[in-house]
XYZ file of C-alpha atoms in Angstrom:
578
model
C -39.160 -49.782 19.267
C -40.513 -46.448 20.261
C -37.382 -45.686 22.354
C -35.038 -46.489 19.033
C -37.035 -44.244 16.739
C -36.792 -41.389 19.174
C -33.111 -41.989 18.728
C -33.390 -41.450 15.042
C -35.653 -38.848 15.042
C -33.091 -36.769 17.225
C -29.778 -37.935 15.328
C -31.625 -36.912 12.240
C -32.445 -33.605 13.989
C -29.241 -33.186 14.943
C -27.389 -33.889 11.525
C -30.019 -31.032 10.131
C -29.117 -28.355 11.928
C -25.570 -28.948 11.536
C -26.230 -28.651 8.003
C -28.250 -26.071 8.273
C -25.820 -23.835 10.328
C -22.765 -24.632 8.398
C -25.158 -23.303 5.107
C -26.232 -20.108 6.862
C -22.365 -19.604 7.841
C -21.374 -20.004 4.589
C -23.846 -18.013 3.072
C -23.014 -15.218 5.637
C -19.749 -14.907 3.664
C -18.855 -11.270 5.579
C -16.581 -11.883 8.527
C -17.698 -10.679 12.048
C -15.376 -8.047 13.321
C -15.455 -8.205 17.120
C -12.685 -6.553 17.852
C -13.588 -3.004 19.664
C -10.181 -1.100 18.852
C -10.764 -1.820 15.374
C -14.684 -0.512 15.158
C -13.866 2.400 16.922
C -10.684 3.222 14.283
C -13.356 2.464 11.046
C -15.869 4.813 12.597
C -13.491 7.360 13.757
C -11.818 7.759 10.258
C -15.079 7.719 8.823
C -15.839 10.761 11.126
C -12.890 12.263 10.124
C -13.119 11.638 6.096
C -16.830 13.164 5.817
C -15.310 16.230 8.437
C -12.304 16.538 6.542
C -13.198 15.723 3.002
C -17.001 17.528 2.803
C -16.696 20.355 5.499
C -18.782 19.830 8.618
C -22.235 20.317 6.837
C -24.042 21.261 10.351
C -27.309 19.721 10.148
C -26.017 16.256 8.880
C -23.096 15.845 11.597
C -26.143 16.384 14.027
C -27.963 13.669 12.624
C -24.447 11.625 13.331
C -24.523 12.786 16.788
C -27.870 11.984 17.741
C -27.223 8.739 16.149
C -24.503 7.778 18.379
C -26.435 9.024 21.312
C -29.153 6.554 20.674
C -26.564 4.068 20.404
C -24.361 4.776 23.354
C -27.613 5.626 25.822
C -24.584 8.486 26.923
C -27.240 10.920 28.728
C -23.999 13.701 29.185
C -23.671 13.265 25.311
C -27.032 14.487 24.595
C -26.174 17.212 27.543
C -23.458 18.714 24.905
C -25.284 18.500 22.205
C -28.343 20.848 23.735
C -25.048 23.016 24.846
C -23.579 23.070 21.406
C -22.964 25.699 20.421
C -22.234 27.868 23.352
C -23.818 31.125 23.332
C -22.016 33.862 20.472
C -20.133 30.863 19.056
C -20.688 29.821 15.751
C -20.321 26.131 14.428
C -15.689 25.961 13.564
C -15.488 24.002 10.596
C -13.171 25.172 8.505
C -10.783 27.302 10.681
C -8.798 23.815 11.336
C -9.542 23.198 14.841
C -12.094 20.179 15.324
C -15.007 21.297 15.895
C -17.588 20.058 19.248
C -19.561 18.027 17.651
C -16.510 16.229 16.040
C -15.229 15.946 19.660
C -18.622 14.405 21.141
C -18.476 12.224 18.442
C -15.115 11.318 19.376
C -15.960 11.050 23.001
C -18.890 8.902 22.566
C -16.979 6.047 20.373
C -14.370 6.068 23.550
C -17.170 5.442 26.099
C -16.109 1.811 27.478
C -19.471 1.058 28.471
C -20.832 1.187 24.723
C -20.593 -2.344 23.717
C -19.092 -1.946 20.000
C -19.142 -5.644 19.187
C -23.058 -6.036 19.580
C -23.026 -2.449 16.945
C -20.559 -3.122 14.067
C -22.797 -3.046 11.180
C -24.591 0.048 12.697
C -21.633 2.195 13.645
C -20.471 1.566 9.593
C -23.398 1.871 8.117
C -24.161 5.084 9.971
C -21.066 6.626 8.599
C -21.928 5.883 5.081
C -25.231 6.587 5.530
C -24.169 10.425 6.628
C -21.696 10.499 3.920
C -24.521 9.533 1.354
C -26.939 12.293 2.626
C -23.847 15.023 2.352
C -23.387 14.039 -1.157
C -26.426 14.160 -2.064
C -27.071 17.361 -0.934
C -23.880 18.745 -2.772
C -23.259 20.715 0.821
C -19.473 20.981 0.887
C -17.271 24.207 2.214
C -14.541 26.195 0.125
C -11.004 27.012 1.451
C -12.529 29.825 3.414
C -15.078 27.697 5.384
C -18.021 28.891 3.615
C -20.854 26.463 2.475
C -21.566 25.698 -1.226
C -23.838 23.350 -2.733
C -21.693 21.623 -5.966
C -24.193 19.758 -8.542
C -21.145 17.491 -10.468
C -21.919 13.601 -10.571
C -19.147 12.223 -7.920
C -18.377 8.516 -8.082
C -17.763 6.815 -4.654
C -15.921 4.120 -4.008
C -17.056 0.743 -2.039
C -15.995 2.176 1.322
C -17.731 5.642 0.689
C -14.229 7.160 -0.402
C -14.573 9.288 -3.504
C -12.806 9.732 -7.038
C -11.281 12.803 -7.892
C -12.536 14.638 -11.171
C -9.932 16.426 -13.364
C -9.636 19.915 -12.041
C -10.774 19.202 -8.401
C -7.411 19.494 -6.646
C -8.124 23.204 -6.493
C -11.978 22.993 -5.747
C -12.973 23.330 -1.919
C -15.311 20.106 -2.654
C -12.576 18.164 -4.007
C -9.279 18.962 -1.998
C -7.433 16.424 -0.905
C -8.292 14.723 2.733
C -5.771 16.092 5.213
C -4.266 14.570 8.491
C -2.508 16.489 11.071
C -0.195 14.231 13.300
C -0.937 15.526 17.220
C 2.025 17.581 18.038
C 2.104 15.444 21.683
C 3.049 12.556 19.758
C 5.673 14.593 17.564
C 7.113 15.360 20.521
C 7.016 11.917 22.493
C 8.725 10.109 19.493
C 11.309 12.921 18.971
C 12.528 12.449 22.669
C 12.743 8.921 22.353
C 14.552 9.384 18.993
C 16.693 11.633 20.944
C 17.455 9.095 23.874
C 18.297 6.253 21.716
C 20.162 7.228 18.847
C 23.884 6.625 20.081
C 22.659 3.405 21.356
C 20.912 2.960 17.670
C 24.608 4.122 16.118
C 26.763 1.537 18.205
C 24.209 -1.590 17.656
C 24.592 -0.458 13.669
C 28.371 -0.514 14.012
C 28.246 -4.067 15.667
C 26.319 -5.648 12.671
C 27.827 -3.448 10.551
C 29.079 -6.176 8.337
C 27.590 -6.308 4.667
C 28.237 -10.224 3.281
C 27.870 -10.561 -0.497
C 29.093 -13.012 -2.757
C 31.283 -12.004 -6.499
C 29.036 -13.788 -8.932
C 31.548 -12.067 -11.888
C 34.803 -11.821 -11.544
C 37.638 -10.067 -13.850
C 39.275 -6.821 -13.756
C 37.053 -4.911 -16.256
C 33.259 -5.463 -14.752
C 30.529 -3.877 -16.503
C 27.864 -1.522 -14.190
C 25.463 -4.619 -14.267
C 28.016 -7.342 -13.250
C 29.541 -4.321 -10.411
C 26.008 -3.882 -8.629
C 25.217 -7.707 -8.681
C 28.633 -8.285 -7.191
C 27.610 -5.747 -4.240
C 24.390 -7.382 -3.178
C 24.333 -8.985 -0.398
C 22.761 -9.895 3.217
C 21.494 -6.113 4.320
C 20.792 -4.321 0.646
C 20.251 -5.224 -3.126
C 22.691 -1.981 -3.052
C 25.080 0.767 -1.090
C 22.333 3.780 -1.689
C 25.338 6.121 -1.162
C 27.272 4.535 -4.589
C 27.306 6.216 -7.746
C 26.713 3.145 -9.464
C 23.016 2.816 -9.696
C 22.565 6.084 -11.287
C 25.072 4.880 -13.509
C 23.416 1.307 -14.239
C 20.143 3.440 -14.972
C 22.065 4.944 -17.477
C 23.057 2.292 -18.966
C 19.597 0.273 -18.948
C 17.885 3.708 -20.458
C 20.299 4.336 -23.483
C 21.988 0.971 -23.883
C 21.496 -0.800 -27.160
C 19.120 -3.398 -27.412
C 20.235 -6.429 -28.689
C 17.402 -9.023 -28.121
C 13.668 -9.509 -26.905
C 11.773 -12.514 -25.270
C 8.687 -12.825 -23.288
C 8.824 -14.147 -19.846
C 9.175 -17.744 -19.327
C 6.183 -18.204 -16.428
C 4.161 -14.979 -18.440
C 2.299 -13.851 -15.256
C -0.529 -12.233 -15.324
C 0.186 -9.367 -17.392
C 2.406 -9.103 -20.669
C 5.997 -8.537 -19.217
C 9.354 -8.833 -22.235
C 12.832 -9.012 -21.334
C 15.246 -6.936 -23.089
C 19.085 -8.203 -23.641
C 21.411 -5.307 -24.135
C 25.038 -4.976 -25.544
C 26.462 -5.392 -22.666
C 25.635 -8.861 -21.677
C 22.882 -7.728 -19.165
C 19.193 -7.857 -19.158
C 15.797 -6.029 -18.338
C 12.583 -6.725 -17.549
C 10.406 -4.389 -19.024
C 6.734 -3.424 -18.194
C 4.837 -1.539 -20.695
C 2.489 1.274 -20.167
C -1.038 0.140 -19.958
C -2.608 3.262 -17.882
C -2.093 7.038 -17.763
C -0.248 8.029 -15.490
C -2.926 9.971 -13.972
C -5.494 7.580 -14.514
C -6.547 5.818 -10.995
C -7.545 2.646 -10.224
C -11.004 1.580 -11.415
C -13.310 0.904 -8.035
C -15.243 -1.493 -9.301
C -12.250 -3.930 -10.121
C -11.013 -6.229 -7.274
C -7.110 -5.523 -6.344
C -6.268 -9.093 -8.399
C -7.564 -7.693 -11.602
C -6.254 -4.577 -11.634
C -4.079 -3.422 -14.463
C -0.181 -3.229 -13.075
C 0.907 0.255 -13.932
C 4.558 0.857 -14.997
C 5.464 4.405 -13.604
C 4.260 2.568 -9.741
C 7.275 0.322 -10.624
C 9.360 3.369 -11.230
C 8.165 5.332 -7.752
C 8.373 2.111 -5.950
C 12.210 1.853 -6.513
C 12.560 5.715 -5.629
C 10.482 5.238 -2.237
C 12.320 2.439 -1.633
C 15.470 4.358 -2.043
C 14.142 7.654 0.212
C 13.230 4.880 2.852
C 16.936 3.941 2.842
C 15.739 0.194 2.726
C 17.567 -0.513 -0.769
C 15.359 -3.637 -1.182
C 13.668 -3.004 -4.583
C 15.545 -3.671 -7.757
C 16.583 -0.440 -9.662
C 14.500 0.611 -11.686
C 14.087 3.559 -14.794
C 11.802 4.641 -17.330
C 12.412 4.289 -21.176
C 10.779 4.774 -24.580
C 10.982 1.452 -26.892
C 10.189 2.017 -30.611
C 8.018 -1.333 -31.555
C 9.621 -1.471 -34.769
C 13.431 -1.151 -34.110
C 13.789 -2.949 -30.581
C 10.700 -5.570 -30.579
C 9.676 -6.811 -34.060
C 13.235 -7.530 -35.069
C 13.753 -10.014 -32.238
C 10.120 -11.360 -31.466
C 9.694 -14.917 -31.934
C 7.077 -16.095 -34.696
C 4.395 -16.667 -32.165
C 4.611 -13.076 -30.485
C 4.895 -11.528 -34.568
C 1.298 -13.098 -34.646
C -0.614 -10.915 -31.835
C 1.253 -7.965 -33.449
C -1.512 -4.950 -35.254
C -1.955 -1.774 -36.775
C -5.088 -0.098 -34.611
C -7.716 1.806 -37.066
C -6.301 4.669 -35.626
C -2.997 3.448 -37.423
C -0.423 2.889 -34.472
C 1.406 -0.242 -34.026
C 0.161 -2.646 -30.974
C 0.940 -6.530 -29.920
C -0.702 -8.127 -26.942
C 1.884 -10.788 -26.451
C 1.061 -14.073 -24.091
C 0.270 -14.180 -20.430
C -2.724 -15.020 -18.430
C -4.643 -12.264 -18.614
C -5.076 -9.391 -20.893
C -3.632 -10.577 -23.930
C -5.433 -9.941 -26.277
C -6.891 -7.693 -29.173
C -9.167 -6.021 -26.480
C -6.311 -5.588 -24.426
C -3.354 -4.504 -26.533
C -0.421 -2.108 -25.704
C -0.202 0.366 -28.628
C 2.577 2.792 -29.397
C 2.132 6.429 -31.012
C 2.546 5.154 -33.868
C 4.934 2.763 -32.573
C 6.857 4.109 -29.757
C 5.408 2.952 -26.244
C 6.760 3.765 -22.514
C 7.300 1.631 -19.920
C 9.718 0.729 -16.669
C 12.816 -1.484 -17.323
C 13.430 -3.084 -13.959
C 17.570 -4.308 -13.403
C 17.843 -8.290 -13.692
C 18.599 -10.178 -10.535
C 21.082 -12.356 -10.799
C 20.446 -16.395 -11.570
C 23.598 -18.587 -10.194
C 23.318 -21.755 -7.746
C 25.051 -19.614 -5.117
C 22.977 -17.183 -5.077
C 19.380 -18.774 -5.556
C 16.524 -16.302 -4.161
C 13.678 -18.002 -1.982
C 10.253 -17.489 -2.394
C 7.783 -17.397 1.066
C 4.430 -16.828 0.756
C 3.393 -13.183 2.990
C 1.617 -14.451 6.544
C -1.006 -11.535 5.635
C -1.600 -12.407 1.899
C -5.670 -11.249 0.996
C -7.794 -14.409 -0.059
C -7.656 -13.514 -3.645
C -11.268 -14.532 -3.679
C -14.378 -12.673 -4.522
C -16.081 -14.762 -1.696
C -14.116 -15.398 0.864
C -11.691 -13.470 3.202
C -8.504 -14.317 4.653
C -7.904 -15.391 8.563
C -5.972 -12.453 9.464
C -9.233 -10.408 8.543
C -11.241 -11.348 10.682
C -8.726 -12.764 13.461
C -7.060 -9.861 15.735
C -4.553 -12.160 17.709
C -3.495 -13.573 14.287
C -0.025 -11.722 14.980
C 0.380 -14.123 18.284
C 0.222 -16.937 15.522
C 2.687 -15.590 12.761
C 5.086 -14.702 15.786
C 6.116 -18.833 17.009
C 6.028 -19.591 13.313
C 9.297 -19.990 11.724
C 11.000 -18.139 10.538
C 9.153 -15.059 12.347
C 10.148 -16.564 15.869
C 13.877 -15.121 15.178
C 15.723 -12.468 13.835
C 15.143 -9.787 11.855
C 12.452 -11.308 9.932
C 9.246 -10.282 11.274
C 10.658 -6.554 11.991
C 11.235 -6.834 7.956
C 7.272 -7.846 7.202
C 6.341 -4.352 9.655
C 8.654 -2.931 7.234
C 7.632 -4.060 4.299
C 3.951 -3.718 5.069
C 5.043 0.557 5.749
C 6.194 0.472 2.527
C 3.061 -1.039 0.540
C 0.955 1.637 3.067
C 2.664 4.352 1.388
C 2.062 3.024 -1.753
C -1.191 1.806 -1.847
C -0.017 -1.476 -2.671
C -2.478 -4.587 -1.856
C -0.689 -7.080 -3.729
C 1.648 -8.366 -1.458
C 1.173 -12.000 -1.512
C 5.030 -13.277 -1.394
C 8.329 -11.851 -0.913
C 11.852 -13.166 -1.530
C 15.453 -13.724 0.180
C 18.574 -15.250 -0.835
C 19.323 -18.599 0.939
C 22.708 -17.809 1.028
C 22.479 -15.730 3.757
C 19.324 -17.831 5.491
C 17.410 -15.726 8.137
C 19.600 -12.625 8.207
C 18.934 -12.083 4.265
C 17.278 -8.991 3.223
C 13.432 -9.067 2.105
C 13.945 -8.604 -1.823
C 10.481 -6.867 -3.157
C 9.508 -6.864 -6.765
C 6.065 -6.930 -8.543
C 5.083 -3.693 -7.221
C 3.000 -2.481 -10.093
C -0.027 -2.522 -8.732
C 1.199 0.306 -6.200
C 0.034 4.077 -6.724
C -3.281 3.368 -7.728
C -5.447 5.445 -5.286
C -5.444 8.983 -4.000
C -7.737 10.016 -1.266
C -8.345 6.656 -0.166
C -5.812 4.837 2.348
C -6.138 0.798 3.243
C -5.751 0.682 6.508
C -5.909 -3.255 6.082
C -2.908 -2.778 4.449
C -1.135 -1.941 7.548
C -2.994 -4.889 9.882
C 0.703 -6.562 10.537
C 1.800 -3.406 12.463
C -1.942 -2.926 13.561
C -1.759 -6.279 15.313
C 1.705 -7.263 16.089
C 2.264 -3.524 17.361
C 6.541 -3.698 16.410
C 8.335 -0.993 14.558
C 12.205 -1.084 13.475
C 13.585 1.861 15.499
C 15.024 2.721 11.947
C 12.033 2.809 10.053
C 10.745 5.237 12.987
C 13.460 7.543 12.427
C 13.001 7.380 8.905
C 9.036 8.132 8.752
C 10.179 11.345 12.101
C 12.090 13.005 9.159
C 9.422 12.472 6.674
C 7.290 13.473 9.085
C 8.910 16.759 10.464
C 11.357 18.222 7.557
C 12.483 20.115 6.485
C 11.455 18.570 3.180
C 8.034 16.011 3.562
C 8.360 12.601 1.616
C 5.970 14.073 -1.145
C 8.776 16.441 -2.089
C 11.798 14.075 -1.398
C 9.760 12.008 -4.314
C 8.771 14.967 -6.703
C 12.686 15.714 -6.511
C 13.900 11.964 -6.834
C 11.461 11.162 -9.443
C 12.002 14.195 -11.636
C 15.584 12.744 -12.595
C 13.672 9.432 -14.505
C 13.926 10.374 -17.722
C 10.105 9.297 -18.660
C 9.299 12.766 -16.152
C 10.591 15.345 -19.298
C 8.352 13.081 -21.963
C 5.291 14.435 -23.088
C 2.928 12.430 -20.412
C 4.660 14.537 -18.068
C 5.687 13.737 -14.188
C 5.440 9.864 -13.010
C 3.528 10.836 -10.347
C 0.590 13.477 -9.702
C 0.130 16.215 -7.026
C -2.080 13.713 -5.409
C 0.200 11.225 -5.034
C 2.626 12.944 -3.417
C 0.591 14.440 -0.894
C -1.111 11.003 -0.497
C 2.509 10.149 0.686
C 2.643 12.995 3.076
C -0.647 11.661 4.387
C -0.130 8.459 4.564
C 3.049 8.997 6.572
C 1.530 11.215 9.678
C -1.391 7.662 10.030
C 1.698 5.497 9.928
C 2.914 7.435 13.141
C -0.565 7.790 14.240
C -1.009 4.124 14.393
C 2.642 3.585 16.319
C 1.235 6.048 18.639
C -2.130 4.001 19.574
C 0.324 1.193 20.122
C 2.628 2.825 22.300
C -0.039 3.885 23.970
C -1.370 0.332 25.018
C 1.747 -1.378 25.850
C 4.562 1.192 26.201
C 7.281 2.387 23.499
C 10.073 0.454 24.655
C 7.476 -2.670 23.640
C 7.059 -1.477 20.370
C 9.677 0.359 19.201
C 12.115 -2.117 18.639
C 15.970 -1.880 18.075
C 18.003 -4.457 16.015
C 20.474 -2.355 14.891
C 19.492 -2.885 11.074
């Protein structure tokens, strides 16, 4: 008897702290990060974004070093800092070299023997912590490296990034964070560049073959019917064609003829314009400024899509030579003359006049339609993007796949990639990323949301037509452009983990990267020829945007180089001849 109610005792023992274990894991919703390379990267560009963004502020980066010395037990680390500075120098910030105690800093995250794993939520914290006490004390440094205390309120973002207030481009405080690309690496990829490009040339000619299929045929095609005729297995388009500029013509002064809503509404109101022509648009209205940035407090699933990020996604995806995203132009729509006449009764009904005496409508979708939430003209002529319909024929169905890095989409939990750095090993003997082109096209694709700040990536389409060798088609990119001086790095976790770039796309991001003309003026350039960019909210995208781009480009190459360093270029600079 005895011996079967110790058995019970210690099942019921047992089944209790299974419960209790799987509560406290559950309640511990915040993954563990144990992966070193990826600590060090968070604290290092944490080191860098209070160095670069605040100005060195002396006493505070000690407090960071001393910090890290306590943490690392490094005994030569606290010999530098007794050293530093050297006799007659003075403390560098500000004349663009790094300065010592950035490089003990530096140093000390490198030191193999510091256990990183057992110090994650320290080594964060501790960068957020210093941020904190530099804000606070308003310390920051002018162009000239010269300290200044500034008193204005700054809001700061969930990873201790910081908002830019009108007018703060120009201020020493608020100038944009800079990153200089290590001319060693310039260099390194250049000669590779160098060594491979006639074997890059011959592998193009070999797959040089562009298979489409004529969904219209006649002699007398209009632009429309022309471009969906020419897409195909490599490109919606032939970027060298005079064409598209002409289609955008067409779509921004054609005559509309008809208006519905779309047929699965989305999340947003989207309408569909039918023009003269035949051919039809789907068109986005504006429901931001243009200048306006994404509201920090608002998860990436509720944020408001913004119609001039569908415009500069089509023209980076057209500088990037990829030719992947629909084309896409700006337009004004008078409410009264091209939607009222053709709504249906039920969309008449959520149409207003404001008290301020402009004409809005909120349409129907799945969120924000409604009154609170209505798109309003001045009085009754709104902006918005008008994105080129894709054709719909049974030869030429598009297939939907769901992105192997998609975010949870949860308030609560994360997704397995997160928190999982062989997840890559996974994806890569999972059809179809076990063959072809495909998985080189994800790297590329995730490049491309980098640049834009795009988080919303959860699917992507091909054509089944042309099965594995079909080109990625990406639309929905709205929610693109929304940040300035902060960059996701999660957003570039495919190339982070499966370490694999296109030797294309590494050409591509070399020229961006070296001249003569950066990406942020390619775009400027490209983007001043929408016709929304001469309208009275002025250009599509702001100085910060463009030198976000510039940024964003040089950590791209940055984080190519970390790979190549690990396992060797020829590893992860891969050529497919696409």
């Amino acid at each position: 008897m005895k011996l079967k109610l110790r058995v019970w005792i210690c099942a019921v023992a047992l089944i209790a702290a299974t419960v209790i274990t799987f509560l406290l894991s559950a309640a511990n919703l915040e993954p563990t990060v144990d992966d070193p390379e990826y600590i060090i990267r968070q604290a290092e560009d944490r080191l860098n974004h209070v160095y670069g963004e605040f100005g060195a502020g002396g006493d505070n980066v000690d407090i960071l070093i001393k910090a890290l010395i306590r943490l690392t037990k490094h005994s030569s680390g606290e010999e530098l800092v007794a050293k530093w500075p050297p006799s007659g120098e003075t403390k560098r910030s500000g004349t663009g070299e790094r300065p010592l105690h950035v490089e003990i800093a530096q140093k000390l995250l490198r030191d193999r023997s510091f256990n990183v794993a057992e110090n994650v939520e320290v080594l964060i914290k501790l960068g957020k912590t210093l941020e904190k006490s530099v804000q606070k004390s308003g310390v920051g440094r002018n162009e000239s490296g010269e300290a200044f205390r500034d008193e204005t309120s700054r809001e700061v973002y969930s990873d201790g990034s910081r908002r830019l207030d009108e007018g703060e481009a120009n201020s020493g405080f608020g100038r944009y964070p800079e990153f200089r690309l290590n001319d060693e690496i310039v260099t390194a990829f250049s000669q590779h560049i160098a060594s491979r490009m006639d074997t890059h040339k011959r592998l193009r000619r070999i797959g040089s073959m562009h298979l489409t299929y004529q969904v219209h045929k006649g002699k007398k095609l209009h632009n429309w019917q022309l471009w969906q005729n020419g897409i195909g297995k490599k490109r919606l388009y032939d970027g060298t064609s005079p064409l598209i500029d002409e289609l955008l013509k067409d779509m921004t002064y054609g005559r509309i003829t008809g208006m519905s809503t779309m047929a699965d509404y989305g999340t947003q109101i989207k309408l569909v314009f039918k023009y003269d022509d035949k051919s039809q648009a789907l068109f986005k209205p504006m429901r931001w400024r243009r200048d306006q940035e994404r509201d920090p407090n608002l998860f990436y699933f509720d944020d408001f899509e913004r119609h001039h990020a569908e415009i500069a996604a089509f023209h980076l995806d057209r500088l990037m030579e990829f030719y992947r995203v629909p084309p896409n132009v700006g337009r004004f729509i008078n409410i009264t003359a091209d939607i009222e006449p053709f709504a249906s009764k039920s969309f008449l009904r959520t149409l207003f006049t404001s008290p301020a005496g402009n004409k809005c409508f909120y349409g129907k979708c799945d969120y924000y339609c409604d009154s609170g939430h209505p798109v309003c003209g001045k009085p009754d002529v709104i902006e918005g993007s008008l994105a080129a319909w894709l054709p719909f024929t049974s030869k030429l169905v598009k297939k939907t796949w769901e992105n192997p890095w998609k975010r949870s989409y949860s308030k609560f939990r994360t997704a397995d990639w997160e928190h999982d750095p062989d997840y890559c090993e996974e994806v890569k003997v999972t059809k179809p990323y076990n063959n072809g082109r495909r998985l080189l096209d994800l790297i590329d694709i995730t490049i491309f949301d980098y640049l834009a700040g795009n988080q919303d990536r959860h699917h992507y389409h091909t054509f089944k037509l042309f099965g594995n060798n079909s080109s990625p088609v990406l639309y929905d990119n709205g929610r693109g452009f929304g940040w300035i001086i902060y960059d996701d790095r999660s957003i570039l976790t495919p190339l982070i983990q499966c370490c694999e770039i296109r030797f294309s796309t590494l050409v591509k991001l070399m020229r961006f990267e070296t001249g003569p003309k950066k990406l942020g003026v390619l775009m400027a350039e490209s983007l001043n020829r929408d016709p929304l960019s001469s309208g009275p909210n002025g250009l599509i995208l702001s100085d910060g945007h463009l030198k976000a781009l510039d940024r964003r480009v040089s950590r791209i190459l940055d984080t190519v180089w970390d790979c190549v360093r690990r396992n060797g270029i020829t590893k992860v600079v891969l050529d497919d001849g696409i």
